[in-house]
Amino acid sequence: MGVNQSITNMIATSIQNQIKQQVTQDPTFAKLYKYRQNQFFQRLEVYWEDLIRPLHHLYGHLDTFEPWLADTITRIGRAYAQRPHELQLLDEKRLLQPDWYQKSNMLGYVAYTDRFAGNLNGVADKIEYLNELGVTYLHLMPLLKPRPGANDGGYAVMNYREVNPKLGSMKDLANLATQLRRNDISLCIDLVCNHTAKEHKWALQARAGDQSYQDYYLMFPDRVMPDAYEETLREIFPDFKAGNFTYYEDLDKWVWTTFNEYQWDLNYQNPAVFTEMLEIMLYLANQGVEILRLDAVAFMWKRLGTDCENQPEAHLLLQAFRALSRLAAPGLLLKAEAIVSPPQLIPYLGRGVAANKECHLAYHNVLMVVLWSCLAERKAVLATKALQNMPLIPSGASWVTYVRCHDDIGWAITEEDAAQVGIDGYAHRTFLSDFYTGRFPSSFAAGTTFQFNPKNNDRRVNGSLASLAGLETAVTHTNWSEVELAIRRILLLHNLIFAYGGIPLIYMGDEIGQLNDHSYLEDPDLANDSRWIHRPFMDWEKTAERHDPQTITGRIYQGLCQLIEARKRTVVLHAETAVYPIWTHNDHVFGLLRDNPRGRLLILANVTEEPQTVSHDRLQQLNFSGLLYNRLTEKPINMWQDLTLEPYQVVWLQQAT
Ligand code: GLC
């Protein structure tokens, strides 16, 4: 037995009973029927190892560890007692069907409440539209009460228990969650757990000199420590401010501010911060939120001499959040937002002892990046290698796949992956930045540069999906053959995120091909952040054309609907089964293989505007021969000759049974 294990066991015996006693004495918990009390204690027993392991690593050295733990679990017991009846039933449903979010019928939609429907009540009126698309998961962008003025798109929260008054109230949120759930749509919202707005009450108390709240943040009396940290830190928003610390005269202190000056990083070395955030999670879960998008999780733990990203403790925090939140709300899913390079990304879904015990979901930013890379290069070689190099994820976890999001695209391509296919990582990233900002000769894209960093020449890219895929340039030049190609690119990108497995996300407006929107420049609170170029207002007038196949809107929308239908019926796309990128022996055709007890599916995608062929021999080597069906069309394919794919065509091949 390892040392840690015996410590854990000792803790188990010495304090479990004490905790139970304390929980039972809580007046809210005490009112519960015996059966429900026992259910809580049963969960505590079952999840004990999962919670004590990370917590002991994080906070076990503190004298206050045991009373803190008892107090934290008592608070969870209270949240458990307050869980509404309908949500208790939901927990039961999720526990009965733990793979619900991995199924091929899952489809995500992401929208800004105001830009989509005015306010939260307005969203309820759009449920029909979402149902028509087949949406099962709705992510409403940050909606908790932000600081006034500039607020980083809502990622600077001043009150986690109130909704942005412009969008409605907490009651409206709970009502909306209920209505969505009754339509089989799970609500996802952001929980900004790395930082608060500097106007949050904790920050205000800290500013007023309260030491216990100053300990909620990372504050330094002089530049000694900030300078030491800066040696190895990145700058995330170099255009917005230099460095990662901000000086406040009234405090006479430097405060850690990774993002904007008004976003203060929280200090998770302080267990009180952990408990506060956990209680907020359960509060939101009790309003009916089913998925929490945990923002900027890579930054949650700082360590001198490192880039202070992806530290082991950041993972332990997430594991502890998961184990503890399950005591009160086992149906809740945690989604990691960690836009980091491949080796750093996978652990957010749990490795080793933490497999299936960290986040349920994580954004597959690597897939997103390599797909754009395929389109720019007209080659699938880097995508194949980079994805092959990614280790498998645990069977109970799932990717969230997307072709673009509300943020910029950063070219997360490692030197190693690039070198393995004979290209230079730096040069390739530069090429992609040039290509997607339209600087590269003959580029089809119309994106803009974001956060150029002269120190390392890093240039990220903004732009709506349709504009990056060439629709804007084609429409501007009334070039119909280019319009056709742009539509095909849009569908190809969606096709591949649908086929990869996981929850594919459609970003609001992409289903109707909305272009870059420059109106943000007129709003002084938004004007300096060009990410707003791809966060348009929903063009409801345009949606009226969605059923007309003669229109660009109709082509895109209906193409997507066909993909959504095909995905639903293709059960082999269940996320629990791994997908392998394969060499197709044609550099211009990207291949993915699913081979598992649910079935075998070969996905082939031509990433160029020329026809491409995959040889009959290669298909035979992969054991695809005889009578095959293209699951996208449900039509048979003649496999006695080479397979030719039209420009940007994708096929999903399955052996006839
Ligand atoms: C995440 C969000 C991004 C925000 C940042 C700081 O990366 O996606 O929009 O600026 O966190 O909260």
XYZ file of C-alpha atoms and ligand atoms in Angstrom:
669
model
C 0.000 0.000 0.000
C 1.451 3.404 -1.016
C 1.993 6.128 1.534
C -0.757 8.234 0.030
C -3.169 5.376 0.159
C -2.567 4.738 3.855
C -2.910 8.429 4.658
C -6.162 8.469 2.768
C -7.398 5.461 4.679
C -6.480 7.045 7.980
C -8.350 10.166 7.025
C -11.237 8.030 5.952
C -11.613 6.320 9.289
C -10.876 9.320 11.436
C -13.145 11.832 9.825
C -15.862 10.192 7.796
C -18.074 9.732 10.832
C -17.345 13.179 12.073
C -18.349 14.581 8.689
C -21.567 12.587 8.685
C -22.440 13.938 12.075
C -21.779 17.496 11.051
C -23.786 17.124 7.844
C -26.730 15.626 9.725
C -26.769 18.564 12.113
C -27.216 21.033 9.292
C -30.816 22.278 9.671
C -31.573 22.082 5.920
C -30.149 18.598 5.544
C -31.757 17.419 8.794
C -35.211 18.039 7.322
C -34.692 15.387 4.645
C -36.288 11.960 4.876
C -33.960 9.277 6.152
C -33.836 7.674 2.703
C -32.489 10.825 1.069
C -30.002 11.374 3.877
C -28.759 7.851 3.401
C -28.523 8.330 -0.339
C -26.163 11.258 0.259
C -23.998 9.237 2.629
C -23.922 6.371 0.203
C -22.613 8.696 -2.482
C -20.057 10.022 -0.005
C -18.849 6.493 0.602
C -18.698 5.592 -3.078
C -16.940 8.787 -4.163
C -14.747 9.095 -1.062
C -11.551 7.869 -2.713
C -12.144 10.105 -5.712
C -12.543 13.199 -3.617
C -10.018 12.640 -0.894
C -7.156 11.823 -3.275
C -7.054 15.211 -5.031
C -8.101 17.178 -1.951
C -5.414 15.659 0.195
C -2.786 16.489 -2.419
C -4.030 20.042 -2.659
C -4.822 20.959 0.919
C -3.823 18.007 3.126
C -0.782 19.870 4.462
C -2.928 22.577 6.073
C -3.736 22.387 9.814
C -7.267 23.337 8.964
C -7.720 20.523 6.450
C -10.129 18.329 8.409
C -12.514 21.008 9.677
C -12.420 22.629 6.237
C -13.345 19.332 4.595
C -16.193 18.725 7.036
C -17.488 22.227 6.460
C -17.237 21.893 2.662
C -19.116 18.606 2.620
C -21.756 20.075 4.914
C -22.288 22.840 2.378
C -22.617 20.240 -0.361
C -25.129 18.388 1.800
C -27.154 21.591 1.957
C -27.071 21.980 -1.831
C -28.121 18.343 -2.093
C -31.059 19.003 0.212
C -32.083 21.986 -1.893
C -31.966 20.134 -5.208
C -35.405 20.489 -6.837
C -37.411 17.349 -7.333
C -37.337 17.472 -11.134
C -33.548 17.680 -11.041
C -33.295 14.756 -8.659
C -35.167 12.767 -11.269
C -32.793 14.050 -13.914
C -29.855 12.796 -11.824
C -31.510 9.416 -11.691
C -31.978 9.429 -15.470
C -28.337 10.356 -16.050
C -27.089 7.703 -13.657
C -29.227 5.139 -15.475
C -27.809 6.216 -18.820
C -24.296 7.459 -18.131
C -23.301 7.583 -21.814
C -26.103 9.975 -22.768
C -23.719 12.712 -23.876
C -21.649 10.352 -26.012
C -24.440 9.283 -28.321
C -24.527 10.198 -31.976
C -27.762 12.137 -31.597
C -25.989 14.832 -29.592
C -25.818 18.189 -31.303
C -24.670 21.406 -29.686
C -25.601 24.965 -30.545
C -23.785 27.990 -29.147
C -25.324 31.444 -28.969
C -25.147 34.805 -27.285
C -28.507 35.227 -25.555
C -28.975 38.865 -26.596
C -27.675 38.412 -30.128
C -29.790 35.299 -30.624
C -33.059 36.191 -28.988
C -32.884 39.451 -27.032
C -33.101 37.881 -23.592
C -33.600 34.583 -21.792
C -37.363 34.583 -22.286
C -36.735 35.205 -25.967
C -34.604 32.057 -26.137
C -37.615 30.028 -25.037
C -39.414 31.302 -28.141
C -36.631 29.938 -30.313
C -36.875 26.377 -29.027
C -38.825 25.425 -32.116
C -35.966 26.624 -34.323
C -33.506 24.602 -32.245
C -35.731 21.543 -32.402
C -35.913 21.794 -36.161
C -32.117 21.574 -36.327
C -32.051 18.687 -33.877
C -30.189 20.518 -31.102
C -29.818 18.568 -27.830
C -27.383 20.877 -26.046
C -27.516 24.645 -25.907
C -24.551 26.669 -24.735
C -25.558 30.215 -23.927
C -22.465 32.376 -23.807
C -21.548 34.098 -20.504
C -24.736 35.298 -18.894
C -23.938 35.786 -15.218
C -23.786 39.357 -13.988
C -20.718 40.971 -15.543
C -18.926 44.131 -14.508
C -20.293 47.288 -16.115
C -18.568 48.493 -19.280
C -15.992 46.339 -21.028
C -16.288 42.796 -19.670
C -14.513 40.475 -22.120
C -17.753 39.155 -23.563
C -19.102 38.420 -20.104
C -15.965 36.637 -18.859
C -15.521 39.216 -16.095
C -18.222 38.214 -13.610
C -19.113 40.354 -10.610
C -21.869 38.115 -9.251
C -22.160 34.385 -9.975
C -25.559 34.122 -8.347
C -27.218 36.735 -10.526
C -27.931 36.857 -14.213
C -26.915 39.817 -16.353
C -29.987 42.039 -15.798
C -30.081 42.863 -19.518
C -30.820 39.191 -20.175
C -33.248 38.445 -17.365
C -33.189 37.046 -13.857
C -32.035 33.822 -12.227
C -35.680 32.785 -12.192
C -35.821 33.270 -15.974
C -32.724 31.122 -16.314
C -34.247 28.340 -14.230
C -37.481 28.545 -16.236
C -35.610 28.402 -19.495
C -33.578 25.398 -18.321
C -36.829 23.601 -17.497
C -38.384 24.388 -20.857
C -35.267 23.308 -22.695
C -35.084 20.082 -20.720
C -38.680 19.285 -21.550
C -37.604 19.576 -25.181
C -34.607 17.284 -24.640
C -32.132 20.138 -24.744
C -29.525 20.371 -21.999
C -28.436 23.840 -20.961
C -24.745 24.663 -20.757
C -23.409 27.912 -19.326
C -19.990 29.337 -18.569
C -18.477 29.252 -15.156
C -15.513 31.584 -15.126
C -13.515 29.889 -12.416
C -10.018 31.228 -13.022
C -10.800 34.854 -12.287
C -13.480 37.283 -11.170
C -14.183 40.840 -12.196
C -12.345 43.325 -10.023
C -15.835 44.537 -9.028
C -16.800 41.163 -7.510
C -17.589 41.529 -3.791
C -14.545 39.445 -2.854
C -12.331 41.809 -4.824
C -14.023 44.853 -3.301
C -13.454 43.511 0.203
C -9.862 42.763 -0.705
C -9.495 46.289 -1.953
C -10.972 47.605 1.278
C -8.059 45.923 3.056
C -9.683 42.704 4.314
C -6.795 40.234 4.490
C -8.990 37.146 4.267
C -10.277 38.385 0.886
C -6.870 39.522 -0.264
C -5.983 35.857 0.125
C -8.636 35.035 -2.487
C -6.378 36.623 -5.099
C -2.678 36.746 -5.862
C -1.300 40.033 -4.623
C 2.302 41.144 -4.241
C 3.747 44.127 -2.353
C 6.470 44.804 -4.946
C 7.806 43.562 -8.289
C 10.065 40.856 -6.864
C 7.706 37.920 -7.318
C 5.882 39.264 -10.388
C 9.246 39.714 -12.130
C 10.287 36.221 -11.159
C 7.043 34.769 -12.505
C 7.175 36.865 -15.673
C 10.427 35.165 -16.672
C 8.444 32.137 -17.806
C 4.888 33.412 -18.367
C 3.166 33.929 -21.718
C 1.165 37.037 -22.493
C -2.369 36.078 -23.444
C -3.672 39.439 -24.597
C -0.525 41.407 -25.472
C -2.577 44.008 -27.383
C -4.698 44.756 -24.336
C -1.963 45.057 -21.760
C 1.669 44.175 -21.182
C 2.488 41.462 -18.668
C 0.408 39.433 -16.257
C 0.251 41.768 -13.264
C -1.448 45.084 -12.615
C -0.509 47.694 -10.027
C -3.268 49.347 -7.969
C -2.351 52.480 -6.133
C -5.020 52.249 -3.442
C -3.855 48.731 -2.575
C -0.213 49.526 -3.232
C -0.008 46.015 -4.594
C 0.493 44.108 -7.826
C -2.430 41.824 -8.630
C -2.213 38.790 -10.902
C -4.278 39.542 -14.020
C -3.623 36.988 -16.756
C -6.256 38.317 -19.161
C -7.562 41.860 -18.911
C -6.670 44.260 -16.118
C -10.214 43.976 -14.764
C -10.055 40.148 -14.454
C -8.330 39.139 -11.220
C -6.969 35.610 -11.040
C -8.217 33.597 -8.086
C -5.872 31.942 -5.624
C -6.764 28.254 -5.466
C -4.014 27.582 -2.947
C -6.583 28.992 -0.579
C -9.147 26.235 0.087
C -11.819 28.849 0.820
C -11.713 29.810 -2.868
C -12.228 26.200 -3.878
C -15.261 25.867 -1.598
C -16.787 29.126 -2.839
C -16.503 28.000 -6.459
C -17.890 24.560 -5.672
C -20.910 26.069 -3.956
C -21.483 28.300 -6.969
C -21.363 25.248 -9.233
C -24.023 23.508 -7.185
C -26.127 26.632 -6.992
C -26.133 26.832 -10.798
C -26.751 23.103 -11.144
C -29.762 23.537 -8.877
C -31.155 26.134 -11.300
C -31.196 23.397 -13.942
C -27.884 24.019 -15.672
C -26.694 20.627 -16.895
C -23.249 21.393 -18.247
C -20.727 23.865 -16.884
C -18.116 25.166 -19.274
C -15.198 25.766 -16.951
C -13.376 28.730 -18.391
C -9.601 29.019 -18.680
C -8.932 25.992 -16.482
C -5.348 25.695 -17.674
C -4.462 28.805 -15.666
C -5.904 27.825 -12.299
C -2.658 26.944 -10.530
C 0.550 28.941 -10.562
C 4.054 27.607 -10.060
C 7.225 29.670 -10.176
C 9.558 28.768 -13.009
C 6.785 27.438 -15.237
C 4.330 29.012 -17.659
C 1.723 28.522 -14.897
C -0.509 26.615 -17.294
C -1.640 22.989 -17.107
C -0.044 22.432 -13.703
C -0.785 19.054 -12.057
C -2.777 20.892 -9.381
C -5.094 22.393 -11.991
C -6.034 18.815 -12.844
C -6.455 17.897 -9.178
C -8.796 20.851 -8.721
C -10.957 19.632 -11.584
C -10.951 16.082 -10.238
C -12.014 17.375 -6.845
C -14.756 19.515 -8.399
C -16.080 16.481 -10.204
C -16.026 14.100 -7.241
C -17.620 16.611 -4.876
C -20.245 17.960 -7.246
C -21.426 14.390 -7.818
C -22.475 14.149 -4.180
C -25.229 16.667 -4.788
C -25.753 16.723 -8.547
C -24.460 13.569 -10.203
C -26.118 14.548 -13.490
C -23.928 17.639 -13.858
C -21.275 17.554 -16.579
C -18.024 19.478 -16.473
C -16.470 20.738 -19.677
C -12.884 21.941 -19.762
C -11.986 24.973 -21.774
C -8.262 24.454 -22.210
C -7.046 25.711 -25.528
C -3.619 24.157 -25.295
C -1.357 21.952 -27.357
C -2.141 18.243 -27.870
C -0.009 16.694 -25.101
C -1.448 19.140 -22.605
C -5.015 18.809 -23.752
C -5.710 15.110 -23.258
C -5.171 15.049 -19.452
C -8.224 17.283 -18.947
C -10.304 14.223 -19.766
C -8.478 12.250 -17.081
C -5.350 10.086 -17.223
C -4.212 7.150 -15.121
C -5.975 6.968 -11.798
C -8.081 9.968 -12.848
C -9.390 8.359 -16.055
C -13.103 9.158 -16.251
C -12.671 11.237 -13.114
C -11.766 14.652 -14.418
C -13.834 16.603 -16.954
C -16.487 14.761 -18.931
C -15.939 16.994 -21.925
C -13.159 19.079 -23.444
C -12.877 21.205 -26.554
C -10.917 19.514 -29.332
C -9.049 22.603 -30.453
C -6.395 20.496 -32.146
C -8.970 18.992 -34.505
C -10.268 22.473 -35.285
C -6.792 23.768 -36.076
C -5.691 20.867 -38.245
C -8.896 20.970 -40.260
C -8.258 24.604 -41.172
C -4.693 23.627 -41.918
C -5.929 20.945 -44.373
C -8.020 23.472 -46.254
C -5.222 26.024 -46.539
C -2.607 23.489 -47.558
C -4.904 21.222 -49.571
C -3.187 18.372 -47.777
C -4.204 16.081 -44.947
C -0.742 14.905 -43.942
C -0.216 17.113 -40.884
C -3.778 16.518 -39.681
C -3.323 12.772 -39.939
C -0.034 12.755 -38.070
C -1.032 15.249 -35.378
C -4.235 13.366 -34.603
C -2.483 10.011 -34.704
C -0.049 11.342 -32.133
C -2.815 12.115 -29.666
C -3.305 9.425 -27.027
C -6.730 7.866 -26.581
C -9.197 9.451 -24.221
C -11.018 7.499 -21.499
C -14.073 5.596 -22.657
C -16.443 7.699 -20.566
C -15.194 11.049 -21.795
C -16.081 12.898 -24.932
C -14.733 15.640 -27.113
C -16.657 18.725 -27.950
C -15.821 19.313 -31.590
C -16.121 22.601 -33.422
C -14.929 24.355 -36.531
C -14.603 27.730 -34.893
C -15.770 29.360 -31.690
C -16.340 32.806 -30.208
C -12.585 33.144 -29.679
C -9.758 33.625 -32.128
C -8.002 30.673 -33.745
C -4.509 30.111 -32.364
C -2.399 27.717 -34.407
C -1.832 24.984 -31.807
C 0.559 22.949 -33.917
C 3.575 21.506 -32.173
C 7.102 21.557 -33.574
C 7.236 17.788 -33.110
C 4.122 17.047 -35.159
C 5.254 19.400 -37.899
C 8.764 17.944 -37.988
C 7.393 14.437 -38.330
C 5.792 15.364 -41.631
C 8.806 17.325 -42.808
C 7.574 20.854 -42.243
C 8.691 23.605 -39.932
C 6.179 24.378 -37.184
C 6.928 28.089 -36.998
C 6.821 28.536 -40.775
C 3.571 26.602 -40.999
C 1.911 28.652 -38.269
C 3.014 31.809 -40.077
C 1.601 30.442 -43.320
C -1.749 29.723 -41.652
C -1.927 33.217 -40.158
C -1.130 34.714 -43.558
C -3.553 32.457 -45.346
C -6.541 33.093 -43.128
C -6.026 36.836 -42.998
C -5.999 36.887 -46.779
C -2.354 37.983 -47.062
C -1.249 34.819 -48.751
C -1.582 35.089 -52.551
C -4.723 33.374 -53.852
C -6.128 32.828 -50.368
C -9.902 32.434 -50.254
C -10.149 33.567 -46.612
C -11.176 36.941 -45.168
C -10.085 36.848 -41.533
C -8.271 39.449 -39.444
C -5.206 39.355 -37.212
C -5.681 39.145 -33.446
C -3.082 39.833 -30.748
C 0.044 40.043 -32.849
C 2.906 39.424 -30.463
C 6.142 40.909 -31.817
C 8.119 39.058 -29.124
C 7.419 35.683 -30.707
C 5.678 36.704 -33.937
C 2.549 34.865 -32.881
C -0.507 35.966 -34.848
C -3.955 34.577 -34.118
C -6.906 34.883 -36.452
C -10.485 36.091 -36.198
C -13.295 35.664 -38.676
C -16.662 34.004 -39.089
C -16.706 30.465 -40.403
C -18.203 31.505 -43.737
C -15.708 34.342 -44.197
C -12.747 32.129 -43.351
C -14.048 29.421 -45.681
C -14.170 31.800 -48.636
C -17.814 32.803 -48.864
C -17.206 36.494 -48.198
C -14.542 36.843 -50.899
C -16.628 34.821 -53.369
C -19.793 36.834 -52.772
C -17.907 40.133 -52.953
C -16.565 39.159 -56.356
C -19.859 37.536 -57.418
C -17.863 34.495 -58.322
C -20.369 31.645 -58.366
C -17.925 28.803 -58.736
C -16.067 30.132 -55.687
C -19.374 30.405 -53.819
C -19.965 26.751 -54.556
C -16.513 25.824 -53.250
C -17.002 27.895 -50.095
C -20.298 26.141 -49.363
C -18.586 22.810 -49.817
C -15.798 23.815 -47.436
C -18.345 24.828 -44.805
C -20.076 21.480 -45.145
C -16.825 19.533 -45.208
C -15.638 21.107 -41.966
C -18.939 20.327 -40.286
C -18.952 16.861 -41.731
C -15.619 16.073 -40.122
C -16.509 17.439 -36.704
C -19.716 15.392 -36.902
C -17.832 12.249 -37.879
C -15.036 12.569 -35.342
C -17.217 11.622 -32.380
C -18.222 13.735 -29.413
C -20.619 16.623 -29.246
C -20.321 18.748 -32.396
C -21.094 22.409 -31.903
C -22.737 24.721 -34.376
C -21.941 28.343 -33.662
C -24.914 30.635 -34.028
C -25.258 31.940 -37.564
C -22.924 29.373 -39.119
C -25.891 27.246 -40.134
C -26.961 30.075 -42.439
C -23.468 31.182 -43.473
C -23.275 34.538 -41.692
C -20.273 36.611 -42.695
C -17.938 38.809 -40.668
C -19.799 41.532 -38.817
C -17.966 44.830 -38.375
C -20.675 46.544 -36.329
C -18.742 45.963 -33.098
C -16.482 48.853 -34.087
C -19.291 51.256 -33.243
C -19.508 50.076 -29.627
C -16.679 51.578 -27.542
C -16.798 48.646 -25.094
C -16.184 46.161 -27.901
C -14.215 48.112 -30.482
C -10.732 47.085 -29.349
C -11.537 43.351 -29.400
C -11.816 42.084 -32.958
C -13.183 38.721 -31.828
C -16.552 40.473 -32.105
C -16.173 40.280 -35.860
C -17.359 36.667 -35.636
C -19.992 37.153 -32.946
C -22.773 38.569 -35.105
C -26.420 39.225 -34.318
C -28.544 36.369 -35.558
C -29.898 37.255 -38.971
C -33.466 36.012 -38.582
C -34.448 37.468 -41.936
C -31.914 35.236 -43.573
C -33.193 32.180 -41.762
C -36.433 32.616 -43.697
C -34.506 31.378 -46.755
C -33.289 28.242 -45.042
C -35.727 25.905 -46.745
C -35.004 27.256 -50.212
C -32.266 25.186 -51.859
C -31.799 27.894 -54.507
C -30.242 30.208 -51.922
C -26.790 30.071 -50.336
C -28.508 30.008 -46.944
C -30.645 27.067 -47.984
C -27.702 25.145 -49.400
C -25.746 25.446 -46.177
C -28.674 24.888 -43.846
C -30.046 21.880 -45.673
C -26.594 20.398 -46.136
C -26.170 20.610 -42.378
C -29.583 19.091 -41.688
C -28.709 16.120 -43.881
C -25.476 15.660 -41.973
C -27.307 15.865 -38.659
C -29.760 13.186 -39.771
C -26.962 10.954 -41.062
C -25.075 11.311 -37.815
C -28.081 10.388 -35.725
C -28.616 7.111 -37.558
C -24.906 6.197 -37.632
C -24.610 4.706 -34.157
C -20.975 3.740 -34.681
C -20.235 7.437 -34.136
C -20.875 6.953 -30.411
C -18.043 8.815 -28.675
C -16.977 5.934 -26.451
C -15.392 4.258 -29.484
C -12.038 5.539 -30.599
C -11.397 7.043 -34.005
C -8.092 6.537 -35.828
C -6.745 8.845 -38.504
C -5.381 6.670 -41.315
C -3.183 7.207 -44.334
C -5.285 7.055 -47.474
C -2.179 6.978 -49.722
C -3.392 10.195 -51.252
C -2.048 13.233 -49.389
C -5.118 15.223 -50.342
C -7.626 12.861 -48.809
C -8.094 12.808 -45.054
C -9.135 9.459 -43.612
C -10.637 8.441 -40.285
C -11.419 4.915 -39.251
C -13.772 3.645 -36.591
C -13.332 -0.023 -35.934
C -15.062 -1.425 -32.907
C -17.857 -3.735 -31.812
C -20.467 -1.200 -32.846
C -19.260 -1.407 -36.425
C -16.601 -0.253 -38.888
C -16.833 3.085 -40.588
C -14.339 4.675 -42.943
C -14.558 8.416 -43.412
C -12.786 9.846 -46.440
C -12.611 13.564 -47.138
C -11.190 15.283 -50.182
C -9.688 18.510 -48.813
C -9.096 20.124 -52.210
C -11.072 21.757 -55.005
C -9.932 19.059 -57.459
C -11.296 15.512 -57.740
C -9.167 13.023 -55.792
C -8.868 9.264 -55.912
C -8.292 6.618 -53.272
C -7.153 3.376 -54.776
C -9.161 0.222 -54.683
C -6.087 -1.559 -53.282
C -5.845 0.809 -50.352
C -9.500 0.308 -49.511
C -9.023 -3.435 -49.674
C -6.011 -3.241 -47.358
C -8.271 -1.460 -44.902
C -10.735 -4.316 -45.277
C -13.341 -2.331 -47.121
C -14.407 -4.280 -50.163
C -17.463 -5.798 -51.758
C -20.724 -4.011 -51.156
C -20.303 -0.756 -49.260
C -22.776 1.917 -48.323
C -22.176 5.604 -48.019
C -23.990 6.322 -44.770
C -24.348 9.962 -45.726
C -26.625 9.116 -48.626
C -27.527 5.495 -47.767
C -26.555 4.623 -51.335
C -24.356 1.670 -52.309
C -20.901 2.325 -53.697
C -19.238 0.190 -56.328
C -16.012 -1.012 -54.801
C -14.550 -2.790 -57.798
C -12.635 0.237 -58.903
C -10.791 3.201 -57.423
C -12.918 5.625 -55.479
C -13.033 9.140 -56.862
C -14.163 11.951 -54.598
C -15.575 15.180 -55.985
C -14.032 18.474 -54.808
C -14.476 18.631 -51.026
C -16.631 15.508 -51.035
C -16.785 13.341 -47.930
C -18.029 9.753 -47.735
C -18.823 7.612 -44.707
C -18.282 4.059 -45.868
C -19.727 1.099 -44.067
C -19.705 -2.526 -45.125
C -23.138 -3.836 -46.062
C -24.243 -6.441 -43.530
C -11.633 31.955 -22.313
C -12.760 32.554 -23.141
C -12.326 33.864 -23.713
C -11.944 34.789 -22.579
C -10.917 34.143 -21.645
C -10.774 34.896 -20.363
O -10.533 31.650 -23.073
O -13.139 31.656 -24.155
O -13.327 34.435 -24.506
O -11.420 35.969 -23.095
O -11.299 32.830 -21.282
O -11.912 34.710 -19.563
